[in-house]
């Protein structure tokens, strides 16, 4: 396209609800981003002004919505045509707007260069994350868990049948306001592995794998929907739970508010000895983190196969607990644990960039 890139904007309001940050420039190291990609694309921090007929004015970008998983040809034709016509275009939304499977290996390598080298958090976030990880590791190995059990995730997944009528009402209203209309049957969602694991289910998996109540766990999570009745069973099994607010104090706590807190969570999870995502669907946090850990030395990642685990959990809920832990282990030990393996659809490129981004 031979186009210049304006610094991206982050949508900090749809789900993060963080009015204290404007996004990209507040959490990412912009000079490093520009320097790392200088041989790939020219990047500017603001739209340049133009001077037609002696009058200086700011160029206005034409807003365009790219198709989901658009092929490279769409950008080289439709998008390029709009750039030539208007001078600048504003692509929004931009989540999953370029096909993951691309025949051009250099473009795939560029993705990794951006994700794992150019996109670096600001120095204060990096230091805070490192301080927290070092503090946790000073007492031995620690595990991180991305516990995706917040309002937006549960509403998106449509898994409402374990909640009270009032909570179901809240979930349905949120879903109606934030997501495209789609007919779903809540009771079927869990059976096909579309529901995030509950905190108790995560605890049962860990216990079946042999982890005991001395295991130190860093919890990356927002406000859990449903409150204490969901987290308490997990705490009873694994009392040594930490998050960035509990580990940090003073200066550390100042750097873990709002969107910066999510950035710190990401880095602590990256640095942890073991990482477990409880939902790896369209969650960019978990997908990118799994890919990042793979890229930087095949770090241990345990990805529970939710669909395979559901029948085991249902049997237990019906009182058939015999052989429960052995059945769970058979499912879990059939995963890759962050080791190199060829990507097979529907696995995401962001979760596993092998072999394109490895020498």
Coordinates of C-alpha atoms in Angstrom, one line a residue:
X1 CA 0.0 0.0 0.0
X2 CA 3.0 2.3 0.6
X3 CA 1.0 4.1 3.3
X4 CA 2.0 5.9 6.4
X5 CA 0.6 4.6 9.7
X6 CA -0.8 6.9 12.3
X7 CA -0.4 5.7 15.9
X8 CA -3.2 3.4 16.7
X9 CA -6.0 4.2 19.1
X10 CA -7.2 1.8 21.7
X11 CA -10.9 1.3 22.4
X12 CA -10.7 1.8 26.2
X13 CA -14.4 2.4 26.7
X14 CA -16.3 -0.6 25.3
X15 CA -15.1 -3.0 27.9
X16 CA -12.3 -1.5 30.0
X17 CA -14.4 1.6 31.0
X18 CA -11.2 3.4 31.8
X19 CA -11.6 7.2 31.3
X20 CA -8.2 7.9 32.9
X21 CA -6.2 6.8 29.8
X22 CA -6.4 7.7 26.2
X23 CA -5.0 4.3 25.2
X24 CA -2.0 3.5 23.1
X25 CA 0.4 6.4 24.2
X26 CA -0.4 5.8 27.9
X27 CA 0.6 2.2 28.1
X28 CA 3.0 1.5 25.1
X29 CA 6.6 2.7 24.6
X30 CA 5.9 4.8 21.5
X31 CA 9.5 5.7 20.6
X32 CA 10.4 2.0 20.8
X33 CA 7.4 1.1 18.6
X34 CA 8.4 3.6 15.9
X35 CA 12.1 2.7 16.0
X36 CA 11.5 -1.1 15.8
X37 CA 9.3 -0.8 12.7
X38 CA 11.2 2.0 10.9
X39 CA 12.3 -0.4 8.2
X40 CA 8.8 -1.8 7.7
X41 CA 6.5 1.2 7.8
X42 CA 6.6 4.9 8.4
X43 CA 4.8 5.9 11.5
X44 CA 3.6 9.4 12.6
X45 CA 2.0 10.6 15.8
X46 CA -0.5 12.9 14.3
X47 CA -2.3 13.4 10.9
X48 CA -0.1 15.8 8.9
X49 CA -1.5 19.1 7.7
X50 CA -1.9 19.8 4.0
X51 CA -1.6 23.1 2.1
X52 CA -3.9 23.3 -0.9
X53 CA -3.9 26.7 -2.6
X54 CA -1.8 28.3 0.0
X55 CA -4.2 27.4 2.9
X56 CA -3.1 25.0 5.6
X57 CA -5.6 22.6 7.0
X58 CA -5.6 19.3 8.8
X59 CA -6.3 16.2 6.7
X60 CA -9.5 14.4 7.7
X61 CA -9.5 10.7 7.7
X62 CA -12.3 8.8 5.9
X63 CA -13.9 6.3 8.3
X64 CA -14.2 2.7 6.9
X65 CA -15.1 -0.6 8.5
X66 CA -12.9 -3.5 7.3
X67 CA -14.6 -6.9 6.8
X68 CA -13.8 -9.4 9.5
X69 CA -10.8 -11.6 8.5
X70 CA -10.4 -9.6 5.3
X71 CA -7.8 -10.9 2.8
X72 CA -4.7 -8.9 2.0
X73 CA -6.2 -8.1 -1.4
X74 CA -9.0 -6.1 0.3
X75 CA -6.4 -3.7 1.7
X76 CA -4.5 -3.5 -1.6
X77 CA -7.6 -2.7 -3.5
X78 CA -10.6 -1.3 -1.6
X79 CA -8.6 0.3 1.3
X80 CA -5.9 1.7 -1.1
X81 CA -8.6 3.1 -3.4
X82 CA -10.1 5.1 -0.4
X83 CA -6.6 6.3 0.6
X84 CA -6.0 7.7 -2.9
X85 CA -9.4 9.3 -2.9
X86 CA -9.5 10.9 0.6
X87 CA -5.8 11.1 1.5
X88 CA -6.3 9.2 4.8
X89 CA -8.5 6.5 6.1
X90 CA -9.6 5.5 9.7
X91 CA -10.1 1.8 10.0
X92 CA -12.5 0.9 12.8
X93 CA -13.2 -1.5 14.4
X94 CA -10.0 -3.3 13.8
X95 CA -10.2 -6.5 15.9
X96 CA -9.8 -9.6 13.7
X97 CA -9.8 -7.5 10.5
X98 CA -7.0 -9.3 8.7
X99 CA -7.1 -13.0 7.8
X100 CA -4.9 -15.0 10.1
X101 CA -3.8 -17.4 7.4
X102 CA -1.7 -15.5 4.8
X103 CA 0.4 -17.0 2.1
X104 CA 3.0 -14.3 2.4
X105 CA 5.5 -15.5 5.1
X106 CA 7.1 -12.1 5.4
X107 CA 3.8 -10.6 6.4
X108 CA 3.3 -13.3 9.0
X109 CA 6.8 -12.6 10.4
X110 CA 5.9 -8.9 10.5
X111 CA 3.0 -9.7 12.7
X112 CA 5.4 -11.4 15.2
X113 CA 7.8 -8.4 14.9
X114 CA 5.0 -6.1 15.9
X115 CA 3.4 -8.3 18.6
X116 CA 6.6 -9.5 20.3
X117 CA 9.2 -6.8 19.7
X118 CA 7.6 -3.5 18.7
X119 CA 4.7 -3.5 21.1
X120 CA 6.5 -2.9 24.4
X121 CA 4.8 -1.4 27.5
X122 CA 6.1 1.9 28.9
X123 CA 9.1 1.6 31.3
X124 CA 7.1 2.2 34.5
X125 CA 4.7 -0.7 33.6
X126 CA 7.6 -3.0 32.7
X127 CA 9.3 -2.2 36.0
X128 CA 6.2 -2.7 38.0
X129 CA 5.5 -6.0 36.4
X130 CA 9.1 -7.2 37.0
X131 CA 8.9 -6.1 40.6
X132 CA 5.7 -8.0 41.2
X133 CA 7.0 -11.1 39.4
X134 CA 10.3 -11.0 41.4
X135 CA 8.4 -10.5 44.7
X136 CA 6.2 -13.6 43.9
X137 CA 9.2 -15.7 42.8
X138 CA 11.2 -14.8 45.9
X139 CA 9.1 -17.5 47.7
X140 CA 9.4 -20.0 44.9
X141 CA 7.6 -20.8 41.6
X142 CA 4.3 -19.3 40.9
X143 CA 1.4 -19.9 38.5
X144 CA -0.7 -17.2 36.8
X145 CA -4.3 -17.7 35.8
X146 CA -6.4 -15.4 33.5
X147 CA -9.8 -15.9 35.2
X148 CA -12.2 -14.7 32.5
X149 CA -15.4 -14.6 34.5
X150 CA -16.4 -10.9 34.2
X151 CA -19.8 -9.6 33.1
X152 CA -18.8 -8.9 29.4
X153 CA -17.3 -12.3 28.9
X154 CA -20.3 -14.3 30.4
X155 CA -22.8 -12.1 28.5
X156 CA -20.8 -12.7 25.2
X157 CA -20.6 -16.4 25.8
X158 CA -24.3 -16.6 26.6
X159 CA -23.7 -18.8 29.6
X160 CA -26.4 -17.6 32.0
X161 CA -28.1 -20.6 33.4
X162 CA -25.9 -20.9 36.6
X163 CA -26.9 -17.4 37.7
X164 CA -29.8 -16.0 39.7
X165 CA -32.9 -14.6 37.8
X166 CA -31.7 -11.1 38.6
X167 CA -28.2 -11.8 37.4
X168 CA -29.6 -13.4 34.2
X169 CA -31.5 -10.2 33.6
X170 CA -28.4 -8.2 33.9
X171 CA -26.5 -10.5 31.5
X172 CA -29.2 -10.5 28.9
X173 CA -29.5 -6.7 29.0
X174 CA -25.7 -6.3 28.6
X175 CA -25.7 -8.8 25.7
X176 CA -28.5 -6.9 24.0
X177 CA -26.7 -3.6 24.3
X178 CA -23.2 -4.6 23.4
X179 CA -23.4 -7.6 20.9
X180 CA -25.0 -8.3 17.7
X181 CA -28.3 -10.2 17.9
X182 CA -27.9 -13.9 17.8
X183 CA -30.1 -16.7 18.9
X184 CA -28.4 -18.9 21.6
X185 CA -29.5 -21.7 23.8
X186 CA -27.7 -21.3 27.2
X187 CA -27.9 -24.9 28.1
X188 CA -26.2 -25.9 24.9
X189 CA -23.3 -23.4 25.2
X190 CA -21.6 -25.3 27.9
X191 CA -21.9 -28.7 26.1
X192 CA -20.0 -27.4 23.1
X193 CA -17.2 -25.8 25.2
X194 CA -18.3 -22.2 24.7
X195 CA -18.6 -21.3 28.4
X196 CA -15.6 -19.9 30.4
X197 CA -14.5 -22.2 33.3
X198 CA -15.9 -21.2 36.6
X199 CA -13.4 -20.5 39.4
X200 CA -14.4 -23.7 41.1
X201 CA -13.9 -25.7 38.0
X202 CA -10.4 -24.2 37.7
X203 CA -9.7 -25.3 41.2
X204 CA -10.9 -28.8 40.6
X205 CA -8.6 -29.1 37.5
X206 CA -5.6 -27.9 39.5
X207 CA -6.3 -30.2 42.3
X208 CA -6.7 -33.2 39.9
X209 CA -3.3 -32.3 38.5
X210 CA -1.6 -32.6 41.9
X211 CA -1.3 -28.9 42.9
X212 CA -2.0 -28.4 46.6
X213 CA -3.1 -25.5 48.8
X214 CA 0.5 -24.2 49.1
X215 CA 0.5 -23.3 45.4
X216 CA 1.0 -19.6 44.9
X217 CA -1.3 -18.2 42.2
X218 CA -1.4 -14.8 40.6
X219 CA -4.9 -14.0 39.4
X220 CA -5.3 -11.8 36.3
X221 CA -8.9 -10.8 36.3
X222 CA -11.4 -8.0 36.4
X223 CA -14.4 -7.9 38.7
X224 CA -15.8 -11.4 38.8
X225 CA -19.5 -11.6 38.0
X226 CA -21.6 -13.3 40.7
X227 CA -19.3 -12.2 43.5
X228 CA -18.0 -14.3 46.4
X229 CA -20.2 -17.4 45.9
X230 CA -18.1 -18.2 42.8
X231 CA -14.6 -17.3 44.0
X232 CA -14.9 -18.7 47.6
X233 CA -14.8 -22.4 46.5
X234 CA -11.6 -21.6 44.6
X235 CA -10.1 -19.8 47.6
X236 CA -11.0 -22.7 49.9
X237 CA -8.9 -25.0 47.7
X238 CA -6.1 -22.5 46.9
X239 CA -5.8 -19.8 49.6
X240 CA -2.5 -18.3 48.3
X241 CA -4.2 -16.1 45.7
X242 CA -2.6 -12.8 44.7
X243 CA -3.3 -10.0 42.2
X244 CA -1.5 -6.8 41.4
X245 CA -3.4 -4.8 44.1
X246 CA -2.4 -7.4 46.8
X247 CA 1.2 -7.8 45.7
X248 CA 2.0 -4.2 45.0
X249 CA 2.0 -1.3 47.5
X250 CA 2.6 2.4 47.3
X251 CA 4.3 3.2 44.0
X252 CA 3.4 -0.3 42.6
X253 CA -0.3 0.3 43.2
X254 CA -0.2 3.7 41.4
X255 CA 1.0 1.9 38.3
X256 CA -1.7 -0.8 38.3
X257 CA -4.8 1.3 37.9
X258 CA -7.2 1.0 35.0
X259 CA -5.8 -0.1 31.6
X260 CA -2.3 -0.1 33.1
X261 CA -3.4 -2.8 35.5
X262 CA -4.3 -5.0 32.6
X263 CA -0.9 -4.4 31.0
X264 CA 0.8 -5.3 34.3
X265 CA -1.4 -8.5 34.5
X266 CA -0.2 -9.4 31.0
X267 CA 3.5 -9.0 31.8
X268 CA 3.3 -10.9 35.1
X269 CA 1.5 -13.7 33.3
X270 CA 4.2 -13.7 30.7
X271 CA 6.9 -14.0 33.4
X272 CA 5.1 -16.7 35.4
X273 CA 6.3 -20.3 35.6
X274 CA 3.0 -21.6 34.5
X275 CA 0.1 -19.8 32.7
X276 CA -3.5 -21.1 32.5
X277 CA -6.2 -19.3 30.5
X278 CA -9.8 -20.2 31.5
X279 CA -11.2 -19.0 28.2
X280 CA -9.3 -18.8 24.9
X281 CA -12.0 -17.9 22.5
X282 CA -12.0 -14.3 21.1
X283 CA -10.0 -13.2 24.2
X284 CA -7.1 -11.3 22.8
X285 CA -5.4 -11.2 26.2
X286 CA -5.1 -15.0 26.5
X287 CA -4.5 -15.7 22.8
X288 CA -1.7 -13.2 22.5
X289 CA -0.2 -14.3 25.8
X290 CA -0.1 -17.9 24.8
X291 CA 1.6 -17.0 21.6
X292 CA 4.0 -14.7 23.4
X293 CA 5.0 -17.4 25.9
X294 CA 5.5 -19.9 23.0
X295 CA 7.7 -17.3 21.1
X296 CA 9.9 -16.6 24.1
X297 CA 11.1 -20.1 24.9
X298 CA 8.0 -22.4 24.9
X299 CA 7.1 -21.5 28.4
X300 CA 4.6 -23.9 30.2
X301 CA 1.0 -23.1 29.3
X302 CA -1.9 -25.3 30.4
X303 CA -4.9 -24.9 28.1
X304 CA -7.9 -26.8 29.4
X305 CA -10.1 -28.4 26.7
X306 CA -13.4 -27.1 28.0
X307 CA -15.5 -29.2 25.6
X308 CA -13.8 -32.4 26.7
X309 CA -14.1 -31.5 30.4
X310 CA -17.8 -30.6 30.4
X311 CA -19.1 -34.2 30.5
X312 CA -16.7 -34.9 33.4
X313 CA -18.0 -31.9 35.4
X314 CA -21.6 -32.8 34.7
X315 CA -21.1 -36.3 36.0
X316 CA -19.6 -34.9 39.2
X317 CA -22.5 -32.5 39.6
X318 CA -24.9 -35.4 39.3
X319 CA -23.1 -37.2 42.1
X320 CA -20.9 -39.5 40.0
X321 CA -17.5 -38.5 41.3
X322 CA -15.8 -41.8 40.9
X323 CA -12.7 -41.5 38.8
X324 CA -13.2 -37.7 38.4
X325 CA -9.6 -36.7 38.9
X326 CA -8.2 -39.4 36.7
X327 CA -10.6 -38.4 33.9
X328 CA -9.6 -34.8 34.3
X329 CA -5.9 -35.7 34.1
X330 CA -6.4 -37.7 30.9
X331 CA -7.9 -34.6 29.2
X332 CA -5.3 -32.1 30.5
X333 CA -2.3 -34.2 29.8
X334 CA -3.4 -34.5 26.2
X335 CA -2.6 -30.8 25.6
X336 CA 0.6 -29.3 24.2
X337 CA 1.7 -27.4 27.4
X338 CA 3.3 -24.7 25.4
X339 CA 5.5 -26.9 23.3
X340 CA 6.1 -26.4 19.6
X341 CA 3.4 -27.9 17.3
X342 CA 2.0 -27.2 13.9
X343 CA -1.0 -24.9 13.9
X344 CA -4.2 -26.6 12.9
X345 CA -7.5 -24.8 12.3
X346 CA -9.2 -23.3 14.3
X347 CA -6.1 -22.6 16.4
X348 CA -5.2 -18.9 16.1
X349 CA -2.0 -17.6 14.6
X350 CA -1.7 -15.3 17.6
X351 CA -1.8 -18.3 19.9
X352 CA 0.7 -20.3 17.8
X353 CA 2.9 -18.7 15.2
X354 CA 4.9 -21.9 14.7
X355 CA 6.6 -22.3 12.3
X356 CA 6.4 -18.9 10.5
X357 CA 8.0 -16.9 13.2
X358 CA 10.7 -19.4 14.3
X359 CA 14.1 -20.1 12.8

